[in-house]
């Protein structure tokens, strides 16, 4: 097993999939640039050239419609959005056409194997319109599958799975993850879509997390271990479909739940997880559910305000200590430095 960075794992998953399926092509803003979208499309462009990896104008809605048409005709498009915020311009095509394709035509119009990749989340100076995470909005609609790889291994595995699937799939990649490292198999192995992972086993508190917050939760869990608190971290990996069984089994084991997300809590992922616990694991809960997400306002631009705006490992650790009836005064300087430098 080798160690790869997140971006390298994404690149490898894409190339290995394109080697096996000539119908896969990649398009979107900057996919054929020398930077190759944090390097994730560079190798694919070098291997397969502009016939299968090519730039597109800033025409998100039209591009999505073109991609859907190509998918309906047997191709497997990968459409890339450097910022998921601009996917708002493509929502009509994604939600009213791609997501509903097999339902509206009763399965008589063939499959629609299209993959949308987009970058989400915070980064220094990104501001209100470039820092959003749209997974909860997209997961609201049946017909779309929404995945959030948190590790290099899943970045590769979920890419492979998405490009094997016959459904419209959205892959959301947090910009703070591209340089993290982890073990990644050289083999062409798909990560099952709709199956959560236990990132850390524990017995006292369950933390259900998405994307970057999986890593923040693991840092918090390590610190909480010093205080005698055993934390189980569940990486949901896929918001739609959602692996309810793994989440519920963990809640029933620990009796305590903290849901942590990269977006806002109202009508979001943390609300969905809290509702799941209330509906199907209420009698196992020993304490009220805690949700940790963004403050109820758009993202600020200045570094000092961003520092206050985004949840951190210390935020999670203090919440868990309070849940266990312990003081949070002893939590040290556990928050990692934000090494990302904007604007992209």
PDB file of C-alpha atoms in Angstrom, residues 25-339:
ATOM      1  CA  UNK A  25     -14.608  12.213 -21.052  1.00  0.00           C
ATOM      2  CA  UNK A  26     -13.856  15.215 -18.835  1.00  0.00           C
ATOM      3  CA  UNK A  27     -14.856  18.818 -19.394  1.00  0.00           C
ATOM      4  CA  UNK A  28     -15.285  21.990 -17.411  1.00  0.00           C
ATOM      5  CA  UNK A  29     -13.444  25.169 -16.604  1.00  0.00           C
ATOM      6  CA  UNK A  30      -9.638  24.703 -16.420  1.00  0.00           C
ATOM      7  CA  UNK A  31      -9.535  20.895 -16.704  1.00  0.00           C
ATOM      8  CA  UNK A  32      -6.814  21.115 -19.376  1.00  0.00           C
ATOM      9  CA  UNK A  33      -4.791  23.855 -17.676  1.00  0.00           C
ATOM     10  CA  UNK A  34      -1.248  23.085 -16.539  1.00  0.00           C
ATOM     11  CA  UNK A  35      -2.522  23.211 -12.938  1.00  0.00           C
ATOM     12  CA  UNK A  36      -5.130  20.598 -13.864  1.00  0.00           C
ATOM     13  CA  UNK A  37      -7.624  21.444 -11.104  1.00  0.00           C
ATOM     14  CA  UNK A  38      -5.170  21.001  -8.209  1.00  0.00           C
ATOM     15  CA  UNK A  39      -3.475  18.390 -10.387  1.00  0.00           C
ATOM     16  CA  UNK A  40      -6.460  16.051 -10.500  1.00  0.00           C
ATOM     17  CA  UNK A  41      -6.936  16.178 -14.295  1.00  0.00           C
ATOM     18  CA  UNK A  42      -3.330  16.713 -15.428  1.00  0.00           C
ATOM     19  CA  UNK A  43      -2.464  13.034 -15.905  1.00  0.00           C
ATOM     20  CA  UNK A  44      -5.766  12.361 -17.669  1.00  0.00           C
ATOM     21  CA  UNK A  45      -5.058  15.214 -20.116  1.00  0.00           C
ATOM     22  CA  UNK A  46      -1.506  13.983 -20.682  1.00  0.00           C
ATOM     23  CA  UNK A  47      -2.725  10.431 -21.305  1.00  0.00           C
ATOM     24  CA  UNK A  48      -5.860  11.018 -23.342  1.00  0.00           C
ATOM     25  CA  UNK A  49      -5.391  14.477 -24.826  1.00  0.00           C
ATOM     26  CA  UNK A  50      -7.909  17.153 -25.772  1.00  0.00           C
ATOM     27  CA  UNK A  51     -10.237  14.621 -27.391  1.00  0.00           C
ATOM     28  CA  UNK A  52     -11.276  13.360 -23.949  1.00  0.00           C
ATOM     29  CA  UNK A  53     -10.162  16.121 -21.558  1.00  0.00           C
ATOM     30  CA  UNK A  54     -11.067  19.616 -22.735  1.00  0.00           C
ATOM     31  CA  UNK A  55     -11.849  23.052 -21.380  1.00  0.00           C
ATOM     32  CA  UNK A  56     -15.286  24.642 -21.598  1.00  0.00           C
ATOM     33  CA  UNK A  57     -16.544  28.214 -21.452  1.00  0.00           C
ATOM     34  CA  UNK A  58     -18.314  29.556 -18.361  1.00  0.00           C
ATOM     35  CA  UNK A  59     -21.712  28.202 -19.363  1.00  0.00           C
ATOM     36  CA  UNK A  60     -22.700  25.974 -16.451  1.00  0.00           C
ATOM     37  CA  UNK A  61     -26.341  25.442 -17.386  1.00  0.00           C
ATOM     38  CA  UNK A  62     -25.693  24.798 -21.084  1.00  0.00           C
ATOM     39  CA  UNK A  63     -22.697  22.576 -20.352  1.00  0.00           C
ATOM     40  CA  UNK A  64     -24.777  20.443 -18.006  1.00  0.00           C
ATOM     41  CA  UNK A  65     -27.481  20.047 -20.627  1.00  0.00           C
ATOM     42  CA  UNK A  66     -24.890  19.034 -23.209  1.00  0.00           C
ATOM     43  CA  UNK A  67     -23.425  16.529 -20.746  1.00  0.00           C
ATOM     44  CA  UNK A  68     -26.837  15.045 -20.024  1.00  0.00           C
ATOM     45  CA  UNK A  69     -27.430  14.634 -23.751  1.00  0.00           C
ATOM     46  CA  UNK A  70     -24.066  12.909 -24.137  1.00  0.00           C
ATOM     47  CA  UNK A  71     -24.842  10.580 -21.218  1.00  0.00           C
ATOM     48  CA  UNK A  72     -28.218   9.707 -22.733  1.00  0.00           C
ATOM     49  CA  UNK A  73     -26.371   8.702 -25.918  1.00  0.00           C
ATOM     50  CA  UNK A  74     -24.005   6.329 -24.126  1.00  0.00           C
ATOM     51  CA  UNK A  75     -21.099   8.540 -23.084  1.00  0.00           C
ATOM     52  CA  UNK A  76     -19.924   8.988 -19.486  1.00  0.00           C
ATOM     53  CA  UNK A  77     -19.266  12.705 -18.977  1.00  0.00           C
ATOM     54  CA  UNK A  78     -17.375  14.105 -15.994  1.00  0.00           C
ATOM     55  CA  UNK A  79     -18.295  17.763 -15.631  1.00  0.00           C
ATOM     56  CA  UNK A  80     -16.076  19.784 -13.355  1.00  0.00           C
ATOM     57  CA  UNK A  81     -16.938  22.986 -11.470  1.00  0.00           C
ATOM     58  CA  UNK A  82     -13.921  24.706  -9.842  1.00  0.00           C
ATOM     59  CA  UNK A  83     -16.346  26.180  -7.319  1.00  0.00           C
ATOM     60  CA  UNK A  84     -19.493  24.343  -6.367  1.00  0.00           C
ATOM     61  CA  UNK A  85     -21.201  27.712  -5.852  1.00  0.00           C
ATOM     62  CA  UNK A  86     -21.529  28.120  -9.618  1.00  0.00           C
ATOM     63  CA  UNK A  87     -23.427  24.835  -9.803  1.00  0.00           C
ATOM     64  CA  UNK A  88     -26.431  26.919  -8.798  1.00  0.00           C
ATOM     65  CA  UNK A  89     -26.495  27.965 -12.458  1.00  0.00           C
ATOM     66  CA  UNK A  90     -26.806  24.303 -13.465  1.00  0.00           C
ATOM     67  CA  UNK A  91     -29.415  23.258 -10.895  1.00  0.00           C
ATOM     68  CA  UNK A  92     -32.303  23.320 -13.368  1.00  0.00           C
ATOM     69  CA  UNK A  93     -30.557  20.759 -15.566  1.00  0.00           C
ATOM     70  CA  UNK A  94     -29.253  18.705 -12.647  1.00  0.00           C
ATOM     71  CA  UNK A  95     -32.469  18.576 -10.634  1.00  0.00           C
ATOM     72  CA  UNK A  96     -35.242  18.787 -13.218  1.00  0.00           C
ATOM     73  CA  UNK A  97     -33.593  16.701 -15.912  1.00  0.00           C
ATOM     74  CA  UNK A  98     -30.740  14.474 -14.719  1.00  0.00           C
ATOM     75  CA  UNK A  99     -32.243  13.527 -11.344  1.00  0.00           C
ATOM     76  CA  UNK A 100     -35.683  12.781 -12.818  1.00  0.00           C
ATOM     77  CA  UNK A 101     -34.622  11.142 -16.058  1.00  0.00           C
ATOM     78  CA  UNK A 102     -35.465   7.516 -15.312  1.00  0.00           C
ATOM     79  CA  UNK A 103     -38.614   8.449 -13.373  1.00  0.00           C
ATOM     80  CA  UNK A 104     -40.178  10.697 -16.010  1.00  0.00           C
ATOM     81  CA  UNK A 105     -39.543   8.265 -18.831  1.00  0.00           C
ATOM     82  CA  UNK A 106     -40.356   5.115 -16.894  1.00  0.00           C
ATOM     83  CA  UNK A 107     -36.915   3.673 -17.573  1.00  0.00           C
ATOM     84  CA  UNK A 108     -37.548   3.727 -21.332  1.00  0.00           C
ATOM     85  CA  UNK A 109     -35.019   6.456 -22.131  1.00  0.00           C
ATOM     86  CA  UNK A 110     -31.947   4.527 -21.044  1.00  0.00           C
ATOM     87  CA  UNK A 111     -29.502   5.284 -18.254  1.00  0.00           C
ATOM     88  CA  UNK A 112     -27.912   8.629 -17.451  1.00  0.00           C
ATOM     89  CA  UNK A 113     -24.331   7.985 -16.247  1.00  0.00           C
ATOM     90  CA  UNK A 114     -23.068  11.507 -15.593  1.00  0.00           C
ATOM     91  CA  UNK A 115     -20.667  12.665 -12.865  1.00  0.00           C
ATOM     92  CA  UNK A 116     -20.421  16.189 -11.524  1.00  0.00           C
ATOM     93  CA  UNK A 117     -17.236  17.107  -9.634  1.00  0.00           C
ATOM     94  CA  UNK A 118     -16.976  20.314  -7.647  1.00  0.00           C
ATOM     95  CA  UNK A 119     -14.788  21.998  -5.044  1.00  0.00           C
ATOM     96  CA  UNK A 120     -16.468  23.088  -1.824  1.00  0.00           C
ATOM     97  CA  UNK A 121     -15.766  24.659   1.507  1.00  0.00           C
ATOM     98  CA  UNK A 122     -13.661  27.226   3.232  1.00  0.00           C
ATOM     99  CA  UNK A 123     -10.373  28.698   2.198  1.00  0.00           C
ATOM    100  CA  UNK A 124      -8.710  31.939   3.165  1.00  0.00           C
ATOM    101  CA  UNK A 125     -10.505  34.980   1.711  1.00  0.00           C
ATOM    102  CA  UNK A 126     -13.112  33.021  -0.261  1.00  0.00           C
ATOM    103  CA  UNK A 127     -16.038  35.039   1.085  1.00  0.00           C
ATOM    104  CA  UNK A 128     -19.792  34.520   1.068  1.00  0.00           C
ATOM    105  CA  UNK A 129     -20.261  33.343  -2.514  1.00  0.00           C
ATOM    106  CA  UNK A 130     -17.219  31.071  -2.812  1.00  0.00           C
ATOM    107  CA  UNK A 131     -17.231  29.137   0.467  1.00  0.00           C
ATOM    108  CA  UNK A 132     -20.501  27.231   0.406  1.00  0.00           C
ATOM    109  CA  UNK A 133     -21.015  23.468   0.604  1.00  0.00           C
ATOM    110  CA  UNK A 134     -24.065  22.445  -1.395  1.00  0.00           C
ATOM    111  CA  UNK A 135     -24.325  18.759  -0.476  1.00  0.00           C
ATOM    112  CA  UNK A 136     -27.488  19.084   1.632  1.00  0.00           C
ATOM    113  CA  UNK A 137     -29.285  21.049  -1.079  1.00  0.00           C
ATOM    114  CA  UNK A 138     -28.399  18.518  -3.764  1.00  0.00           C
ATOM    115  CA  UNK A 139     -29.119  15.495  -1.561  1.00  0.00           C
ATOM    116  CA  UNK A 140     -32.642  16.782  -1.007  1.00  0.00           C
ATOM    117  CA  UNK A 141     -33.654  15.598  -4.486  1.00  0.00           C
ATOM    118  CA  UNK A 142     -34.292  11.913  -5.277  1.00  0.00           C
ATOM    119  CA  UNK A 143     -32.428  10.743  -8.349  1.00  0.00           C
ATOM    120  CA  UNK A 144     -29.106  12.379  -7.509  1.00  0.00           C
ATOM    121  CA  UNK A 145     -26.439  10.611  -5.512  1.00  0.00           C
ATOM    122  CA  UNK A 146     -24.141  12.847  -3.471  1.00  0.00           C
ATOM    123  CA  UNK A 147     -20.777  11.714  -2.110  1.00  0.00           C
ATOM    124  CA  UNK A 148     -18.106  13.515  -0.068  1.00  0.00           C
ATOM    125  CA  UNK A 149     -14.770  11.665   0.034  1.00  0.00           C
ATOM    126  CA  UNK A 150     -12.752  12.616   3.123  1.00  0.00           C
ATOM    127  CA  UNK A 151      -9.664  10.440   2.586  1.00  0.00           C
ATOM    128  CA  UNK A 152      -7.323   9.785  -0.348  1.00  0.00           C
ATOM    129  CA  UNK A 153      -8.477   6.162  -0.447  1.00  0.00           C
ATOM    130  CA  UNK A 154     -12.116   7.170  -0.776  1.00  0.00           C
ATOM    131  CA  UNK A 155     -11.251   9.957  -3.199  1.00  0.00           C
ATOM    132  CA  UNK A 156     -10.017   7.272  -5.566  1.00  0.00           C
ATOM    133  CA  UNK A 157     -12.582   4.626  -4.649  1.00  0.00           C
ATOM    134  CA  UNK A 158     -15.624   6.890  -4.917  1.00  0.00           C
ATOM    135  CA  UNK A 159     -14.380   8.268  -8.238  1.00  0.00           C
ATOM    136  CA  UNK A 160     -14.186   4.726  -9.562  1.00  0.00           C
ATOM    137  CA  UNK A 161     -17.613   3.878  -8.165  1.00  0.00           C
ATOM    138  CA  UNK A 162     -19.168   6.999  -9.674  1.00  0.00           C
ATOM    139  CA  UNK A 163     -17.731   6.197 -13.099  1.00  0.00           C
ATOM    140  CA  UNK A 164     -19.075   2.641 -12.892  1.00  0.00           C
ATOM    141  CA  UNK A 165     -22.556   3.807 -11.925  1.00  0.00           C
ATOM    142  CA  UNK A 166     -25.463   4.431 -14.282  1.00  0.00           C
ATOM    143  CA  UNK A 167     -26.908   7.192 -12.082  1.00  0.00           C
ATOM    144  CA  UNK A 168     -26.201  10.941 -11.922  1.00  0.00           C
ATOM    145  CA  UNK A 169     -23.625  11.422  -9.150  1.00  0.00           C
ATOM    146  CA  UNK A 170     -22.191  14.541  -7.530  1.00  0.00           C
ATOM    147  CA  UNK A 171     -18.684  14.296  -6.011  1.00  0.00           C
ATOM    148  CA  UNK A 172     -17.892  17.199  -3.684  1.00  0.00           C
ATOM    149  CA  UNK A 173     -14.226  17.704  -2.819  1.00  0.00           C
ATOM    150  CA  UNK A 174     -13.226  20.046   0.002  1.00  0.00           C
ATOM    151  CA  UNK A 175     -10.379  22.343  -1.050  1.00  0.00           C
ATOM    152  CA  UNK A 176      -8.660  21.873   2.311  1.00  0.00           C
ATOM    153  CA  UNK A 177      -8.257  18.139   1.611  1.00  0.00           C
ATOM    154  CA  UNK A 178      -6.194  18.136  -1.588  1.00  0.00           C
ATOM    155  CA  UNK A 179      -2.826  17.874   0.132  1.00  0.00           C
ATOM    156  CA  UNK A 180      -3.696  15.442   2.927  1.00  0.00           C
ATOM    157  CA  UNK A 181      -1.992  12.057   2.653  1.00  0.00           C
ATOM    158  CA  UNK A 182      -3.172   8.507   3.205  1.00  0.00           C
ATOM    159  CA  UNK A 183      -2.758   4.917   2.116  1.00  0.00           C
ATOM    160  CA  UNK A 184      -4.250   4.152  -1.289  1.00  0.00           C
ATOM    161  CA  UNK A 185      -4.345   0.804  -3.047  1.00  0.00           C
ATOM    162  CA  UNK A 186      -2.826   0.551  -6.513  1.00  0.00           C
ATOM    163  CA  UNK A 187      -5.731  -1.672  -7.492  1.00  0.00           C
ATOM    164  CA  UNK A 188      -8.828  -0.546  -9.354  1.00  0.00           C
ATOM    165  CA  UNK A 189     -11.244  -0.876  -6.424  1.00  0.00           C
ATOM    166  CA  UNK A 190     -14.506   1.015  -5.967  1.00  0.00           C
ATOM    167  CA  UNK A 191     -15.665   2.360  -2.609  1.00  0.00           C
ATOM    168  CA  UNK A 192     -19.341   1.386  -2.191  1.00  0.00           C
ATOM    169  CA  UNK A 193     -21.651   4.372  -2.569  1.00  0.00           C
ATOM    170  CA  UNK A 194     -24.091   4.582   0.334  1.00  0.00           C
ATOM    171  CA  UNK A 195     -21.836   2.882   2.885  1.00  0.00           C
ATOM    172  CA  UNK A 196     -20.421   4.898   5.794  1.00  0.00           C
ATOM    173  CA  UNK A 197     -17.013   4.183   7.324  1.00  0.00           C
ATOM    174  CA  UNK A 198     -15.983   3.976  10.963  1.00  0.00           C
ATOM    175  CA  UNK A 199     -12.946   6.280  10.933  1.00  0.00           C
ATOM    176  CA  UNK A 200     -12.286   5.612  14.627  1.00  0.00           C
ATOM    177  CA  UNK A 201     -13.953   3.211  17.042  1.00  0.00           C
ATOM    178  CA  UNK A 202     -15.169   4.362  20.443  1.00  0.00           C
ATOM    179  CA  UNK A 203     -17.695   3.704  23.186  1.00  0.00           C
ATOM    180  CA  UNK A 204     -18.703   7.012  24.806  1.00  0.00           C
ATOM    181  CA  UNK A 205     -19.650   9.493  22.085  1.00  0.00           C
ATOM    182  CA  UNK A 206     -20.522   9.141  18.394  1.00  0.00           C
ATOM    183  CA  UNK A 207     -19.432  11.909  16.055  1.00  0.00           C
ATOM    184  CA  UNK A 208     -21.016  11.740  12.606  1.00  0.00           C
ATOM    185  CA  UNK A 209     -19.059  13.929  10.218  1.00  0.00           C
ATOM    186  CA  UNK A 210     -18.677  14.907   6.581  1.00  0.00           C
ATOM    187  CA  UNK A 211     -15.658  15.692   4.432  1.00  0.00           C
ATOM    188  CA  UNK A 212     -13.058  17.903   6.157  1.00  0.00           C
ATOM    189  CA  UNK A 213     -14.905  17.612   9.461  1.00  0.00           C
ATOM    190  CA  UNK A 214     -13.960  13.932   9.634  1.00  0.00           C
ATOM    191  CA  UNK A 215     -10.341  15.007  10.092  1.00  0.00           C
ATOM    192  CA  UNK A 216     -11.272  17.756  12.548  1.00  0.00           C
ATOM    193  CA  UNK A 217     -13.265  15.179  14.522  1.00  0.00           C
ATOM    194  CA  UNK A 218     -10.347  12.749  14.605  1.00  0.00           C
ATOM    195  CA  UNK A 219      -8.101  15.451  16.062  1.00  0.00           C
ATOM    196  CA  UNK A 220     -10.751  16.184  18.686  1.00  0.00           C
ATOM    197  CA  UNK A 221     -11.142  12.467  19.444  1.00  0.00           C
ATOM    198  CA  UNK A 222      -7.416  12.096  20.065  1.00  0.00           C
ATOM    199  CA  UNK A 223      -7.484  14.979  22.532  1.00  0.00           C
ATOM    200  CA  UNK A 224     -10.610  13.644  24.249  1.00  0.00           C
ATOM    201  CA  UNK A 225      -8.871  10.311  24.789  1.00  0.00           C
ATOM    202  CA  UNK A 226      -6.540  12.129  27.195  1.00  0.00           C
ATOM    203  CA  UNK A 227      -9.626  13.072  29.200  1.00  0.00           C
ATOM    204  CA  UNK A 228     -10.832   9.485  29.354  1.00  0.00           C
ATOM    205  CA  UNK A 229     -13.521   9.899  26.685  1.00  0.00           C
ATOM    206  CA  UNK A 230     -13.716   7.280  23.943  1.00  0.00           C
ATOM    207  CA  UNK A 231     -15.032   8.758  20.688  1.00  0.00           C
ATOM    208  CA  UNK A 232     -16.344   6.906  17.658  1.00  0.00           C
ATOM    209  CA  UNK A 233     -16.064   8.893  14.421  1.00  0.00           C
ATOM    210  CA  UNK A 234     -18.402   7.964  11.573  1.00  0.00           C
ATOM    211  CA  UNK A 235     -17.444   9.246   8.127  1.00  0.00           C
ATOM    212  CA  UNK A 236     -20.743   9.194   6.250  1.00  0.00           C
ATOM    213  CA  UNK A 237     -18.970   9.420   2.842  1.00  0.00           C
ATOM    214  CA  UNK A 238     -22.340   9.462   1.079  1.00  0.00           C
ATOM    215  CA  UNK A 239     -25.224  11.777   1.981  1.00  0.00           C
ATOM    216  CA  UNK A 240     -27.598  10.295  -0.587  1.00  0.00           C
ATOM    217  CA  UNK A 241     -27.916   7.373  -0.245  1.00  0.00           C
ATOM    218  CA  UNK A 242     -27.338   7.592   3.508  1.00  0.00           C
ATOM    219  CA  UNK A 243     -26.083   4.612   5.501  1.00  0.00           C
ATOM    220  CA  UNK A 244     -28.577   4.761   8.358  1.00  0.00           C
ATOM    221  CA  UNK A 245     -27.619   1.353   9.751  1.00  0.00           C
ATOM    222  CA  UNK A 246     -23.977   2.220  10.499  1.00  0.00           C
ATOM    223  CA  UNK A 247     -24.970   5.540  12.067  1.00  0.00           C
ATOM    224  CA  UNK A 248     -27.727   4.024  14.203  1.00  0.00           C
ATOM    225  CA  UNK A 249     -25.550   1.137  15.360  1.00  0.00           C
ATOM    226  CA  UNK A 250     -22.942   3.607  16.552  1.00  0.00           C
ATOM    227  CA  UNK A 251     -25.514   5.769  18.360  1.00  0.00           C
ATOM    228  CA  UNK A 252     -26.977   2.723  20.087  1.00  0.00           C
ATOM    229  CA  UNK A 253     -23.485   1.713  21.192  1.00  0.00           C
ATOM    230  CA  UNK A 254     -22.424   5.068  22.644  1.00  0.00           C
ATOM    231  CA  UNK A 255     -25.753   6.679  23.545  1.00  0.00           C
ATOM    232  CA  UNK A 256     -24.471  10.133  22.603  1.00  0.00           C
ATOM    233  CA  UNK A 257     -24.413  11.904  19.250  1.00  0.00           C
ATOM    234  CA  UNK A 258     -22.627  14.947  17.850  1.00  0.00           C
ATOM    235  CA  UNK A 259     -23.285  15.726  14.177  1.00  0.00           C
ATOM    236  CA  UNK A 260     -20.601  17.867  12.514  1.00  0.00           C
ATOM    237  CA  UNK A 261     -20.804  19.424   9.061  1.00  0.00           C
ATOM    238  CA  UNK A 262     -19.136  21.935   6.734  1.00  0.00           C
ATOM    239  CA  UNK A 263     -22.377  23.800   6.091  1.00  0.00           C
ATOM    240  CA  UNK A 264     -25.262  25.342   8.039  1.00  0.00           C
ATOM    241  CA  UNK A 265     -27.397  23.333  10.425  1.00  0.00           C
ATOM    242  CA  UNK A 266     -30.918  24.430   9.410  1.00  0.00           C
ATOM    243  CA  UNK A 267     -32.338  21.994   6.829  1.00  0.00           C
ATOM    244  CA  UNK A 268     -28.870  20.499   6.510  1.00  0.00           C
ATOM    245  CA  UNK A 269     -26.901  17.316   7.104  1.00  0.00           C
ATOM    246  CA  UNK A 270     -26.727  17.774  10.876  1.00  0.00           C
ATOM    247  CA  UNK A 271     -30.499  18.209  11.008  1.00  0.00           C
ATOM    248  CA  UNK A 272     -30.972  15.007   9.018  1.00  0.00           C
ATOM    249  CA  UNK A 273     -28.700  13.017  11.332  1.00  0.00           C
ATOM    250  CA  UNK A 274     -30.394  14.474  14.428  1.00  0.00           C
ATOM    251  CA  UNK A 275     -33.802  13.574  13.013  1.00  0.00           C
ATOM    252  CA  UNK A 276     -32.600  10.037  12.278  1.00  0.00           C
ATOM    253  CA  UNK A 277     -31.469   9.646  15.898  1.00  0.00           C
ATOM    254  CA  UNK A 278     -34.738  11.032  17.254  1.00  0.00           C
ATOM    255  CA  UNK A 279     -36.841   8.835  15.032  1.00  0.00           C
ATOM    256  CA  UNK A 280     -34.963   5.536  15.266  1.00  0.00           C
ATOM    257  CA  UNK A 281     -32.617   5.677  18.265  1.00  0.00           C
ATOM    258  CA  UNK A 282     -34.344   7.938  20.769  1.00  0.00           C
ATOM    259  CA  UNK A 283     -34.386   5.395  23.593  1.00  0.00           C
ATOM    260  CA  UNK A 284     -30.645   4.818  23.210  1.00  0.00           C
ATOM    261  CA  UNK A 285     -29.750   8.479  23.738  1.00  0.00           C
ATOM    262  CA  UNK A 286     -28.287   9.422  27.117  1.00  0.00           C
ATOM    263  CA  UNK A 287     -28.026  13.128  26.257  1.00  0.00           C
ATOM    264  CA  UNK A 288     -29.509  15.615  23.793  1.00  0.00           C
ATOM    265  CA  UNK A 289     -28.016  15.575  20.298  1.00  0.00           C
ATOM    266  CA  UNK A 290     -25.495  18.333  19.548  1.00  0.00           C
ATOM    267  CA  UNK A 291     -25.142  19.830  16.088  1.00  0.00           C
ATOM    268  CA  UNK A 292     -21.943  21.642  15.093  1.00  0.00           C
ATOM    269  CA  UNK A 293     -21.987  23.567  11.844  1.00  0.00           C
ATOM    270  CA  UNK A 294     -21.537  27.055  10.442  1.00  0.00           C
ATOM    271  CA  UNK A 295     -22.749  30.173  12.172  1.00  0.00           C
ATOM    272  CA  UNK A 296     -26.093  31.361  10.835  1.00  0.00           C
ATOM    273  CA  UNK A 297     -24.710  33.923   8.390  1.00  0.00           C
ATOM    274  CA  UNK A 298     -22.781  33.899   5.104  1.00  0.00           C
ATOM    275  CA  UNK A 299     -19.029  33.319   5.280  1.00  0.00           C
ATOM    276  CA  UNK A 300     -16.872  36.364   6.034  1.00  0.00           C
ATOM    277  CA  UNK A 301     -13.734  37.300   4.102  1.00  0.00           C
ATOM    278  CA  UNK A 302     -11.252  38.488   6.706  1.00  0.00           C
ATOM    279  CA  UNK A 303      -8.981  35.916   8.332  1.00  0.00           C
ATOM    280  CA  UNK A 304      -9.903  36.989  11.872  1.00  0.00           C
ATOM    281  CA  UNK A 305     -13.620  36.590  11.192  1.00  0.00           C
ATOM    282  CA  UNK A 306     -13.075  33.276   9.408  1.00  0.00           C
ATOM    283  CA  UNK A 307     -11.235  31.993  12.471  1.00  0.00           C
ATOM    284  CA  UNK A 308     -14.330  32.666  14.554  1.00  0.00           C
ATOM    285  CA  UNK A 309     -16.780  31.494  11.880  1.00  0.00           C
ATOM    286  CA  UNK A 310     -15.618  27.939  11.154  1.00  0.00           C
ATOM    287  CA  UNK A 311     -15.908  25.036  13.645  1.00  0.00           C
ATOM    288  CA  UNK A 312     -12.573  23.525  14.643  1.00  0.00           C
ATOM    289  CA  UNK A 313     -11.337  20.461  16.554  1.00  0.00           C
ATOM    290  CA  UNK A 314     -11.475  22.487  19.773  1.00  0.00           C
ATOM    291  CA  UNK A 315     -15.139  23.300  19.055  1.00  0.00           C
ATOM    292  CA  UNK A 316     -15.926  19.602  18.765  1.00  0.00           C
ATOM    293  CA  UNK A 317     -13.840  18.587  21.786  1.00  0.00           C
ATOM    294  CA  UNK A 318     -15.459  21.174  24.043  1.00  0.00           C
ATOM    295  CA  UNK A 319     -18.935  20.056  22.955  1.00  0.00           C
ATOM    296  CA  UNK A 320     -18.100  16.430  23.759  1.00  0.00           C
ATOM    297  CA  UNK A 321     -16.685  17.353  27.169  1.00  0.00           C
ATOM    298  CA  UNK A 322     -19.836  19.284  27.990  1.00  0.00           C
ATOM    299  CA  UNK A 323     -21.957  16.355  26.885  1.00  0.00           C
ATOM    300  CA  UNK A 324     -20.001  14.128  29.271  1.00  0.00           C
ATOM    301  CA  UNK A 325     -20.327  16.624  32.132  1.00  0.00           C
ATOM    302  CA  UNK A 326     -16.652  17.581  32.122  1.00  0.00           C
ATOM    303  CA  UNK A 327     -14.888  20.930  32.043  1.00  0.00           C
ATOM    304  CA  UNK A 328     -13.430  22.094  28.738  1.00  0.00           C
ATOM    305  CA  UNK A 329     -10.820  24.352  30.311  1.00  0.00           C
ATOM    306  CA  UNK A 330      -8.032  21.834  29.792  1.00  0.00           C
ATOM    307  CA  UNK A 331      -8.423  21.645  26.009  1.00  0.00           C
ATOM    308  CA  UNK A 332      -5.138  22.842  24.589  1.00  0.00           C
ATOM    309  CA  UNK A 333      -4.064  24.293  21.269  1.00  0.00           C
ATOM    310  CA  UNK A 334      -5.228  21.444  19.051  1.00  0.00           C
ATOM    311  CA  UNK A 335      -6.518  23.398  16.060  1.00  0.00           C
ATOM    312  CA  UNK A 336      -4.293  22.974  12.981  1.00  0.00           C
ATOM    313  CA  UNK A 337      -3.073  25.985  11.038  1.00  0.00           C
ATOM    314  CA  UNK A 338      -4.985  26.741   7.862  1.00  0.00           C
ATOM    315  CA  UNK A 339      -2.295  26.423   5.194  1.00  0.00           C
TER     316      UNK A 339
END
